[in-house]
Coordinates of C-alpha atoms in Angstrom, one line a residue:
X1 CA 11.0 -14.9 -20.8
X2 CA 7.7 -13.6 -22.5
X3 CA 4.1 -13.8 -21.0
X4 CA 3.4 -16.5 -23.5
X5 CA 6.3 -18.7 -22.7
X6 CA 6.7 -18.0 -18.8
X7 CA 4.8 -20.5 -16.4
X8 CA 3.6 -18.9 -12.7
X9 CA 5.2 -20.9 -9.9
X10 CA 1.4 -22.7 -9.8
X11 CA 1.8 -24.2 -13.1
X12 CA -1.0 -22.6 -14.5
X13 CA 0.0 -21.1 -18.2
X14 CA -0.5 -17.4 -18.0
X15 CA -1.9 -17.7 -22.5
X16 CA -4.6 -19.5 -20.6
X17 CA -5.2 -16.7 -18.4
X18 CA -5.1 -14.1 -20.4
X19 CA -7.2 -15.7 -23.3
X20 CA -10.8 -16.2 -20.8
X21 CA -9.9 -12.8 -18.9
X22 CA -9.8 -11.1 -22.4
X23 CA -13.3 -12.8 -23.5
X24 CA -14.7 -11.8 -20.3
X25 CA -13.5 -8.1 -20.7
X26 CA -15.1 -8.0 -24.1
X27 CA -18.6 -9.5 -22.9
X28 CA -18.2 -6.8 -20.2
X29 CA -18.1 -3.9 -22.5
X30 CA -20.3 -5.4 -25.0
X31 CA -23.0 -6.0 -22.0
X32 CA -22.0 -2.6 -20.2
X33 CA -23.2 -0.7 -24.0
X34 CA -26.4 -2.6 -23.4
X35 CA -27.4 -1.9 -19.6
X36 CA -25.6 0.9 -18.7
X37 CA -27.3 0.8 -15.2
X38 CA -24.7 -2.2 -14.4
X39 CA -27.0 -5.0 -14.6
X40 CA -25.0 -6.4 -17.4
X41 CA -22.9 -7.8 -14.8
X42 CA -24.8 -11.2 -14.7
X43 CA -23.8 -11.6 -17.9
X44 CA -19.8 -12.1 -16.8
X45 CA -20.2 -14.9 -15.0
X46 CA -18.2 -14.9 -12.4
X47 CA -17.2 -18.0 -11.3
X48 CA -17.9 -17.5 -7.3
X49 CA -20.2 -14.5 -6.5
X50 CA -17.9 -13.3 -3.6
X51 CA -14.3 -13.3 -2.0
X52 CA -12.8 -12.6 1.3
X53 CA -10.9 -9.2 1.6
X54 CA -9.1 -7.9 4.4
X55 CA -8.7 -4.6 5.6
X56 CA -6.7 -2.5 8.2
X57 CA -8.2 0.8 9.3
X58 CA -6.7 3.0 7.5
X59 CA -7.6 5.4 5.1
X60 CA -6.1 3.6 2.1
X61 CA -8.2 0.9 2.5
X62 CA -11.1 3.5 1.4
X63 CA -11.6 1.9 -2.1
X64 CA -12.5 -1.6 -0.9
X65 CA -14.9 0.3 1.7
X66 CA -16.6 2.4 -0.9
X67 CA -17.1 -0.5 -3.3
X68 CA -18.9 -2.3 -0.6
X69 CA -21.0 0.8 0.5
X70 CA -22.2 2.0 -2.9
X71 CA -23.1 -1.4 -4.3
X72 CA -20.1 -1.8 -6.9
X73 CA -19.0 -5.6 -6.1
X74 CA -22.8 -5.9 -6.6
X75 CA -22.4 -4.0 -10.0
X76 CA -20.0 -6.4 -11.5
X77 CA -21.6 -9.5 -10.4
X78 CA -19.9 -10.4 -6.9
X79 CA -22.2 -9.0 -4.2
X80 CA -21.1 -11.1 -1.5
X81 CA -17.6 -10.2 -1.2
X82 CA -17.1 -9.3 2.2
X83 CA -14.7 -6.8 3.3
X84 CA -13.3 -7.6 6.7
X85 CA -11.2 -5.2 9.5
X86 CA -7.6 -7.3 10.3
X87 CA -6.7 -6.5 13.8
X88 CA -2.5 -6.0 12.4
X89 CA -0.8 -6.9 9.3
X90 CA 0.6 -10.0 11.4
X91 CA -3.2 -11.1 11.6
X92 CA -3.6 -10.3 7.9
X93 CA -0.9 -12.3 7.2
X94 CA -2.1 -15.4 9.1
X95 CA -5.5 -15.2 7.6
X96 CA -4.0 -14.9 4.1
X97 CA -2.5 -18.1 5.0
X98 CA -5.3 -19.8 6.0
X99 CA -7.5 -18.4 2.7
X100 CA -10.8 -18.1 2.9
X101 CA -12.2 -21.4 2.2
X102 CA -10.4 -21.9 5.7
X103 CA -11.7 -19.0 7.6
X104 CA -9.6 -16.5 6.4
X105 CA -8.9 -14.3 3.5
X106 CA -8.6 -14.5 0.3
X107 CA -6.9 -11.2 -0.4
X108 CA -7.4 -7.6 0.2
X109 CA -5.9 -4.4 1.4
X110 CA -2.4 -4.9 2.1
X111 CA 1.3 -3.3 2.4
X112 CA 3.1 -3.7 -1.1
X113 CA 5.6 -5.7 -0.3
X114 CA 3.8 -8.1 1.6
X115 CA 3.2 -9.9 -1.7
X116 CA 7.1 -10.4 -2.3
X117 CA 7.3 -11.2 1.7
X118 CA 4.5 -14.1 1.4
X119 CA 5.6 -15.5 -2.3
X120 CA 9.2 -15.9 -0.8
X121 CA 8.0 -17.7 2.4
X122 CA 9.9 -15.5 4.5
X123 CA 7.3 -14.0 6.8
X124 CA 5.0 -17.3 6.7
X125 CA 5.3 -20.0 9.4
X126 CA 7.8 -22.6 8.5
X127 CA 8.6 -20.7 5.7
X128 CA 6.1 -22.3 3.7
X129 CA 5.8 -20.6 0.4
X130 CA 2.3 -18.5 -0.5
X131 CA 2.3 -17.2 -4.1
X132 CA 0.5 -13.8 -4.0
X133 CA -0.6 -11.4 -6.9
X134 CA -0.4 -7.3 -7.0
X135 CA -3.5 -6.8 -8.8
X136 CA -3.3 -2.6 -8.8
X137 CA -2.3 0.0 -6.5
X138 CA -4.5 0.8 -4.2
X139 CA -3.1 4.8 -3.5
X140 CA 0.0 7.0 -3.2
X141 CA 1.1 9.5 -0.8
X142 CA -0.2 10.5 2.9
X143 CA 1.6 8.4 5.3
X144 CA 3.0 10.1 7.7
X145 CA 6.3 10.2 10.4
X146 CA 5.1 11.4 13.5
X147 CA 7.7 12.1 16.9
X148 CA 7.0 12.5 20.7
X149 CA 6.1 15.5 21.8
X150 CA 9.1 16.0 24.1
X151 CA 11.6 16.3 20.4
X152 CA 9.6 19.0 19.5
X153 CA 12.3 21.6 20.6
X154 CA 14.7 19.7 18.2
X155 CA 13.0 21.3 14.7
X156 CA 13.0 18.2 12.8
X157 CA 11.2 17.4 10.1
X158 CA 12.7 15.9 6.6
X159 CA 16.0 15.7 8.4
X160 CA 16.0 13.0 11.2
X161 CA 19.8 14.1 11.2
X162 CA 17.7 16.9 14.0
X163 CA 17.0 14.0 16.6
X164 CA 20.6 12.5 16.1
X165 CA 22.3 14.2 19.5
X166 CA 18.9 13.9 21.7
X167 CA 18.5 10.1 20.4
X168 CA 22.1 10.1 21.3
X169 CA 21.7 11.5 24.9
X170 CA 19.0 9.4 25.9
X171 CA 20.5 6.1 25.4
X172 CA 23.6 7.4 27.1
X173 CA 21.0 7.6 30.2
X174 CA 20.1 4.5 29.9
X175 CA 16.8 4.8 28.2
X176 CA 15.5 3.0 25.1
X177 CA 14.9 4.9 21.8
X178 CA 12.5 3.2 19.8
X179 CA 11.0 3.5 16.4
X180 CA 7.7 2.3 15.4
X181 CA 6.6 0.6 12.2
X182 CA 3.8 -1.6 11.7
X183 CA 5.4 -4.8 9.6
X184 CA 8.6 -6.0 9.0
X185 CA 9.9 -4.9 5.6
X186 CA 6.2 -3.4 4.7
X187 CA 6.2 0.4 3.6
X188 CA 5.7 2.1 6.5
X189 CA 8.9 0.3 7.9
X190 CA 10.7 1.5 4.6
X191 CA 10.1 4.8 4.8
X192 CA 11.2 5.2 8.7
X193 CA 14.4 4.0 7.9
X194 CA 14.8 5.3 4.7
X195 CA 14.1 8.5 6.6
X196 CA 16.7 8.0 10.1
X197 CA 19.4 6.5 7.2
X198 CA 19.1 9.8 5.4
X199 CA 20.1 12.0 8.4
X200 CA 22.8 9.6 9.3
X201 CA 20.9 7.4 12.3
X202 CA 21.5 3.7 11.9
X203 CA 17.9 2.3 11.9
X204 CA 20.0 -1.2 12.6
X205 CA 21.8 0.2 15.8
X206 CA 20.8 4.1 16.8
X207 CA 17.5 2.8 17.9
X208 CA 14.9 0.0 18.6
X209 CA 12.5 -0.7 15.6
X210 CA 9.2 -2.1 17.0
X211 CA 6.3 -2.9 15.5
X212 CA 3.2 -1.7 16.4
X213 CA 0.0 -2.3 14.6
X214 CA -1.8 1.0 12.8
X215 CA -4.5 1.6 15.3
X216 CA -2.7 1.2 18.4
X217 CA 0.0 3.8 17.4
X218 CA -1.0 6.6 19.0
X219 CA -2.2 5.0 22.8
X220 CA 1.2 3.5 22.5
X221 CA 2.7 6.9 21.9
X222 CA 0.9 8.4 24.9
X223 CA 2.2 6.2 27.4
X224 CA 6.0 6.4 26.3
X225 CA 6.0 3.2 24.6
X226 CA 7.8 5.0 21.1
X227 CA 9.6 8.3 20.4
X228 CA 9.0 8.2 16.5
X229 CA 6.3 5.9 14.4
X230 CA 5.7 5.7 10.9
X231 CA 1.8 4.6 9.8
X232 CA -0.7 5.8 7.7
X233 CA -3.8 7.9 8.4
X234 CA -5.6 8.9 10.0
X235 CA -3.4 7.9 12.8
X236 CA -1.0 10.5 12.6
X237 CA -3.4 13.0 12.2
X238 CA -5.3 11.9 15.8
X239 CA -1.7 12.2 16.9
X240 CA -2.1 15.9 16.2
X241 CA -5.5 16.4 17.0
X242 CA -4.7 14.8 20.6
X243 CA -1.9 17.1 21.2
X244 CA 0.6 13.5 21.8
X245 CA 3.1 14.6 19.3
X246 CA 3.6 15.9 16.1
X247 CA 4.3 15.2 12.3
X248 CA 8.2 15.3 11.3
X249 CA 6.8 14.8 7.6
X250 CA 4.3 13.3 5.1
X251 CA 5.8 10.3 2.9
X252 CA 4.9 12.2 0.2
X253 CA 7.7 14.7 0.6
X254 CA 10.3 11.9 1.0
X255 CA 9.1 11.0 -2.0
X256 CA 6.6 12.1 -3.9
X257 CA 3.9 10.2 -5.6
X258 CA 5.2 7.3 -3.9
X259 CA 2.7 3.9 -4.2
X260 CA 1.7 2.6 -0.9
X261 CA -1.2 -0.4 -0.8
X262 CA -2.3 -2.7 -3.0
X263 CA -5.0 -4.8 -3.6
X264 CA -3.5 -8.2 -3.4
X265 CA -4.8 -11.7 -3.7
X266 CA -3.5 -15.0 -3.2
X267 CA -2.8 -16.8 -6.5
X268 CA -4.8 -19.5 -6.5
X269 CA -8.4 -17.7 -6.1
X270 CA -7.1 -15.8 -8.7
X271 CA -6.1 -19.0 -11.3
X272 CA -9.4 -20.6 -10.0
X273 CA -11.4 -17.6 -10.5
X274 CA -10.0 -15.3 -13.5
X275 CA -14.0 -13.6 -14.2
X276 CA -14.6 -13.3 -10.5
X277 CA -10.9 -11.5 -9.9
X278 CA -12.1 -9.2 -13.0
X279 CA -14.9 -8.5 -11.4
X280 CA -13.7 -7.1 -8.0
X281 CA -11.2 -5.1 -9.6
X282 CA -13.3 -3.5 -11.8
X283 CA -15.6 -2.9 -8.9
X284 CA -12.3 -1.7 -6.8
X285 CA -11.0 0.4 -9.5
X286 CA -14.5 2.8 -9.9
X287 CA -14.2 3.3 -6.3
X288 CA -10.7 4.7 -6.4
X289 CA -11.8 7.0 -9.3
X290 CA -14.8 7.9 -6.8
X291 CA -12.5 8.4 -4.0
X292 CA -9.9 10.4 -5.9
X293 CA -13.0 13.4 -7.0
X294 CA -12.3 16.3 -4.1
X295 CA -16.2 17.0 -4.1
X296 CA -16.5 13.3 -2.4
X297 CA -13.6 13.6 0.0
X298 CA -16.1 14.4 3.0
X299 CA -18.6 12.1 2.1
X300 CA -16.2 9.3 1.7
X301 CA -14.5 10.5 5.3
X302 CA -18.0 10.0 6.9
X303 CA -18.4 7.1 5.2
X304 CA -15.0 5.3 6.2
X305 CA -14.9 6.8 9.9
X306 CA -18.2 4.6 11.0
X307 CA -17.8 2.5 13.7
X308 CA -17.8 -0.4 11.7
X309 CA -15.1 0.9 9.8
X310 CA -12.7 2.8 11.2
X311 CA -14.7 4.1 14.4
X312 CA -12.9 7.3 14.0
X313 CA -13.9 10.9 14.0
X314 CA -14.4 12.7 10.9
X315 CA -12.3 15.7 12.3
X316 CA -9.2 13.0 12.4
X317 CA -9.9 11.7 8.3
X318 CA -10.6 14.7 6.6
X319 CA -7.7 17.0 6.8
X320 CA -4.7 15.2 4.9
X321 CA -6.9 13.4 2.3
X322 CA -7.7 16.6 1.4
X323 CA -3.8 17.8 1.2
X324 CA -4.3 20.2 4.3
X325 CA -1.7 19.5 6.7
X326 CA -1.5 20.7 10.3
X327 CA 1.7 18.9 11.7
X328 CA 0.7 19.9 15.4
X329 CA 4.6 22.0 15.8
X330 CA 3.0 25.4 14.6
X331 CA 3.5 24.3 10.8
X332 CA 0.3 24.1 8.5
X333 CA -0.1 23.7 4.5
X334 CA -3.3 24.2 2.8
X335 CA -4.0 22.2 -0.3
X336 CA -1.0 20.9 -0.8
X337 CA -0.1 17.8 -3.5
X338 CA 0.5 15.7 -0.4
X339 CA -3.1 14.4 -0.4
X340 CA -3.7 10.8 -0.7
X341 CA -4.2 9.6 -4.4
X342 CA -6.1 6.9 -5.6
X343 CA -6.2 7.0 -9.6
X344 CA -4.8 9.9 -11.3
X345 CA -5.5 11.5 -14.6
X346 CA -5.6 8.0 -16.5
X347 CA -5.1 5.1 -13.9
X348 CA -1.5 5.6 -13.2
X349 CA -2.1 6.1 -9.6
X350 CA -4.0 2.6 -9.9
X351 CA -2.1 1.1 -12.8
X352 CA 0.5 -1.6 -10.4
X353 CA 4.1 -0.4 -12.8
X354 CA 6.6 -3.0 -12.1
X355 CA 9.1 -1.0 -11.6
X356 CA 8.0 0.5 -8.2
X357 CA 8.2 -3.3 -7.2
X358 CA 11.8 -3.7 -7.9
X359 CA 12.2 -0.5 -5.8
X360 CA 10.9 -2.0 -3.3
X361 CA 12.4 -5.8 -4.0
X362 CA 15.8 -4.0 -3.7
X363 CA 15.4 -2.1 -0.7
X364 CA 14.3 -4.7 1.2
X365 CA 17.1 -6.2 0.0
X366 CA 19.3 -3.0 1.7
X367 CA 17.7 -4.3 4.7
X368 CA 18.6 -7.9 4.8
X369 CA 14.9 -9.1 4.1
X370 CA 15.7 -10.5 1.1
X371 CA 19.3 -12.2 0.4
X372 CA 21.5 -10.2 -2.1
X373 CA 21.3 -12.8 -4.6
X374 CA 17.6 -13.1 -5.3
X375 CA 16.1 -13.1 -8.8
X376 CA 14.4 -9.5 -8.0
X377 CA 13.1 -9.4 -12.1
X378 CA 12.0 -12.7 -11.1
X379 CA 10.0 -12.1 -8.3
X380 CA 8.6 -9.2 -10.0
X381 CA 7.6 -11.0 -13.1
X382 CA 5.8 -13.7 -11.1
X383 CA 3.4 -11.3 -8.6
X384 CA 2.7 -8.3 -10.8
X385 CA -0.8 -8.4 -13.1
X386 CA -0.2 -5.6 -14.8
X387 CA -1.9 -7.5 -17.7
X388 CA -5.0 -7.7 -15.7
X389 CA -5.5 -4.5 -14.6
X390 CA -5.3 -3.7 -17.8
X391 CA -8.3 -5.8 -18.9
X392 CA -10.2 -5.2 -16.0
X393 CA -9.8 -1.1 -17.2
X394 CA -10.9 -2.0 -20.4
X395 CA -13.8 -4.1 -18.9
X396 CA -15.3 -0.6 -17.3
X397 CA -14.5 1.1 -20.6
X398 CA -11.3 3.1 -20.1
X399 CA -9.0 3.3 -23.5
X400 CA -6.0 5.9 -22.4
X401 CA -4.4 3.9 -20.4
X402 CA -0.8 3.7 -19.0
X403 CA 1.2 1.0 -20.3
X404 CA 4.8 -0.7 -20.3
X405 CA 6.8 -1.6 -17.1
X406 CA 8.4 1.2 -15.8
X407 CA 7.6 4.9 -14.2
X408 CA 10.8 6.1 -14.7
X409 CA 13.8 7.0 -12.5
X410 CA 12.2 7.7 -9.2
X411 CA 14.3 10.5 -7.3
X412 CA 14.1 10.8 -3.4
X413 CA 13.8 14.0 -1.3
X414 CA 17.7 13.8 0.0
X415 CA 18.5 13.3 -3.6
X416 CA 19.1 9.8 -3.9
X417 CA 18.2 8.4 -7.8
X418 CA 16.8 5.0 -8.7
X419 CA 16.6 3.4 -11.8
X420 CA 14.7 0.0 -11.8
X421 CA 17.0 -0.8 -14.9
X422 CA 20.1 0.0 -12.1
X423 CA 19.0 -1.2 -9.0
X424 CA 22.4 -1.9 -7.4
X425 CA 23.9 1.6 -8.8
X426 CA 21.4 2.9 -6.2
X427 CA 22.5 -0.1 -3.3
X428 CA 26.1 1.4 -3.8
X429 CA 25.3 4.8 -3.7
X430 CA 23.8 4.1 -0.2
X431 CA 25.7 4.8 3.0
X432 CA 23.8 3.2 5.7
X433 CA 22.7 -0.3 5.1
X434 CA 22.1 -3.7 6.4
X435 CA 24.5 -5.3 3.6
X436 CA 28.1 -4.8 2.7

């Protein structure tokens, strides 16, 4: 169905949406020619001057940070949204449920498909449904896949295949192997067993997948708990730095340019308030250009690793989100591509393209998260606002923009192909998997 025709599972028409998100883009740029300084923002009119976002510490949450710090939800008329640290994604998850008229959030920083997992009901108590929007992409790249210490003698690094006969012997001693990931179905969980599926280890029965939230990855690793994780930084790099383990790879070499968070928020703040959800991603969207400029990457490091933040030494931000790499086994890579990315040349980084969605629709899917008979175009269709980033870039004055629905064909580091026009040509090309 069109964007004209198709209703959102709240009944609110999107023409409707579009129509007073397009007038307010237009008064933005009109207002922004005539106070450059950014106190044109009073003339958008918001319709609340604040919001409720969530955050986990970690360093893709930088953005929503920044924004706060340097006065840019201020700058587009919202200057009380509040920016708050999540203890895991399962607490981000309850306090998206609750909203925040109710004490919780409203939206925030959050694993991609967490917005498929909470529209579908499946990770929500009872089941109960919570429609969720994917406003833009919040970053690509620099997640990492760190091991124990005592596989270090195996070599491995983008082939798991390495820790197959050790993972082996240890459960024939009786011992546990277990993997950690930090939500059910959420990146970080896709990518570890992407990863052990490549090199032939069943992620479903060649070890136990726990989950472990970001920050407590490493203390957990110290004491035995885990003898691989996937999370995002800078926990993997305090790993290093503390001499616990080491890094097998980055995500970014399983596949490159890969999106990672978003900022999501739940639907109905966003039907209720269509100027207000403008405004903080406008305000969002400067920061990832700021944040994306090397010359701030130490400032924004400092910034990010306060105790209110992250309470995290600069020493463990700065290395990878800078693309130098030391994966604590000997290896190092100076400036490498493998830094995090928050915007690109035009937005791309930013821009949310649908078809990295249906990626990750289907492999979830692969998993048995999702039944093999859902409506993945559906889903898609009914979470993604592509249309409104693309407002809220023309509201800050941006005209090259990316456009359409799809990246491309999206190829993987042990040469696997996806083609979001295809997605169950790449589910049969796919050896280890959770369905038949």
């Amino acid at each position: 169905m069109t964007i004209e025709t198709r209703r959102f599972e709240t009944g609110i028409d999107r023409r409707g949406f579009i129509k007073g998100a397009t007038a307010t883009a237009a008064l933005l740029t009109a207002a922004r020619q005539l106070f450059p300084s950014g106190a044109y923002a009073a003339a958008s009119g918001p319709e609340v001057t604040g919001a409720k976002l969530g955050y986990i510490a970690l360093t893709d949450s930088a953005p929503l940070i920044i924004a706060k710090e340097k006065g840019l939800f201020e700058k587009y008329g919202v200057p009380d949204v509040e920016v708050l640290k999540q203890a895991s994604w399962g607490a981000t998850r309850d306090n998206m449920a609750l909203g925040g008229e109710s004490g919780g959030i409203d939206g925030g920083h959050i694993l991609r498909p967490k917005v498929h997992l909470y529209s579908s009901g499946s990770v929500i108590q009872n089941n109960q449904k919570l429609p969720m929007y994917t406003l833009l992409n919040l970053n690509e790249d620099c997640q990492g896949i760190s091991v124990a210490q005592e596989y270090a003698d195996t070599g491995v690094q983008l082939d798991s295949g390495a820790l197959k006969d050790a993972f082996a012997a240890k459960k024939a001693a009786g011992k546990p192997v277990s993997a950690a990931m930090t939500f059910p179905g959420g990146t970080h969980d896709l990518w570890l067993r992407y990863w052990l599926a490549a090199g032939g280890i069943n992620p479903n029965t060649d070890v136990d997948v726990i989950v472990v939230p970001p920050p407590q990855m490493v203390a957990n690793m110290k004491v035995g708990n885990m003898d691989v994780f996937c999370v995002g930084e800078p926990w993997n790099e305090q790993l290093v730095h503390q001499k616990i383990g080491f890094t097998a790879l980055t995500t970014g070499e399983l596949w490159h340019r890969h999106p990672e968070k978003i900022l999501g928020m739940r639907a109905s703040f966003v039907d209720a308030n269509p100027n207000a959800t403008l405004a903080i991603m406008m305000a969002t969207m400067e920061a990832q250009q700021w944040c994306d400029q090397m010359k701030n990457k130490q400032e924004m490091a400092e910034i990010v690793g306060r105790r209110q933040w992250y309470n995290v030494p600069v020493d463990d931000i700065i290395g990878r989100i800078k693309g130098d790499i030391n994966y604590g086994n000997g290896r190092t890579a100076e400036g490498t591509d493998l830094l995090m990315k928050f915007w690109g040349e035009k937005g791309e980084t930013s821009y949310p393209w649908k078809s990295l969605d249906t990626w990750f629709m289907t492999e979830n899917m692969r998993w048995g998260y999702f039944p093999e008979s859902t409506d993945i175009k559906a889903m898609v269709d009914n979470t993604n606002r592509s249309d409104l980033w693309l407002e809220a870039a023309k509201g800050i004055g941006l005209t090259d923009l990316p456009s359409g629905d799809s990246r491309g064909v999206e190829t993987f580091f042990d040469g696997k192909v996806f083609d979001p026009a295809n997605p169950t040509a790449y589910l049969d090309s796919l050896d280890i998997k959770a369905i038949a």
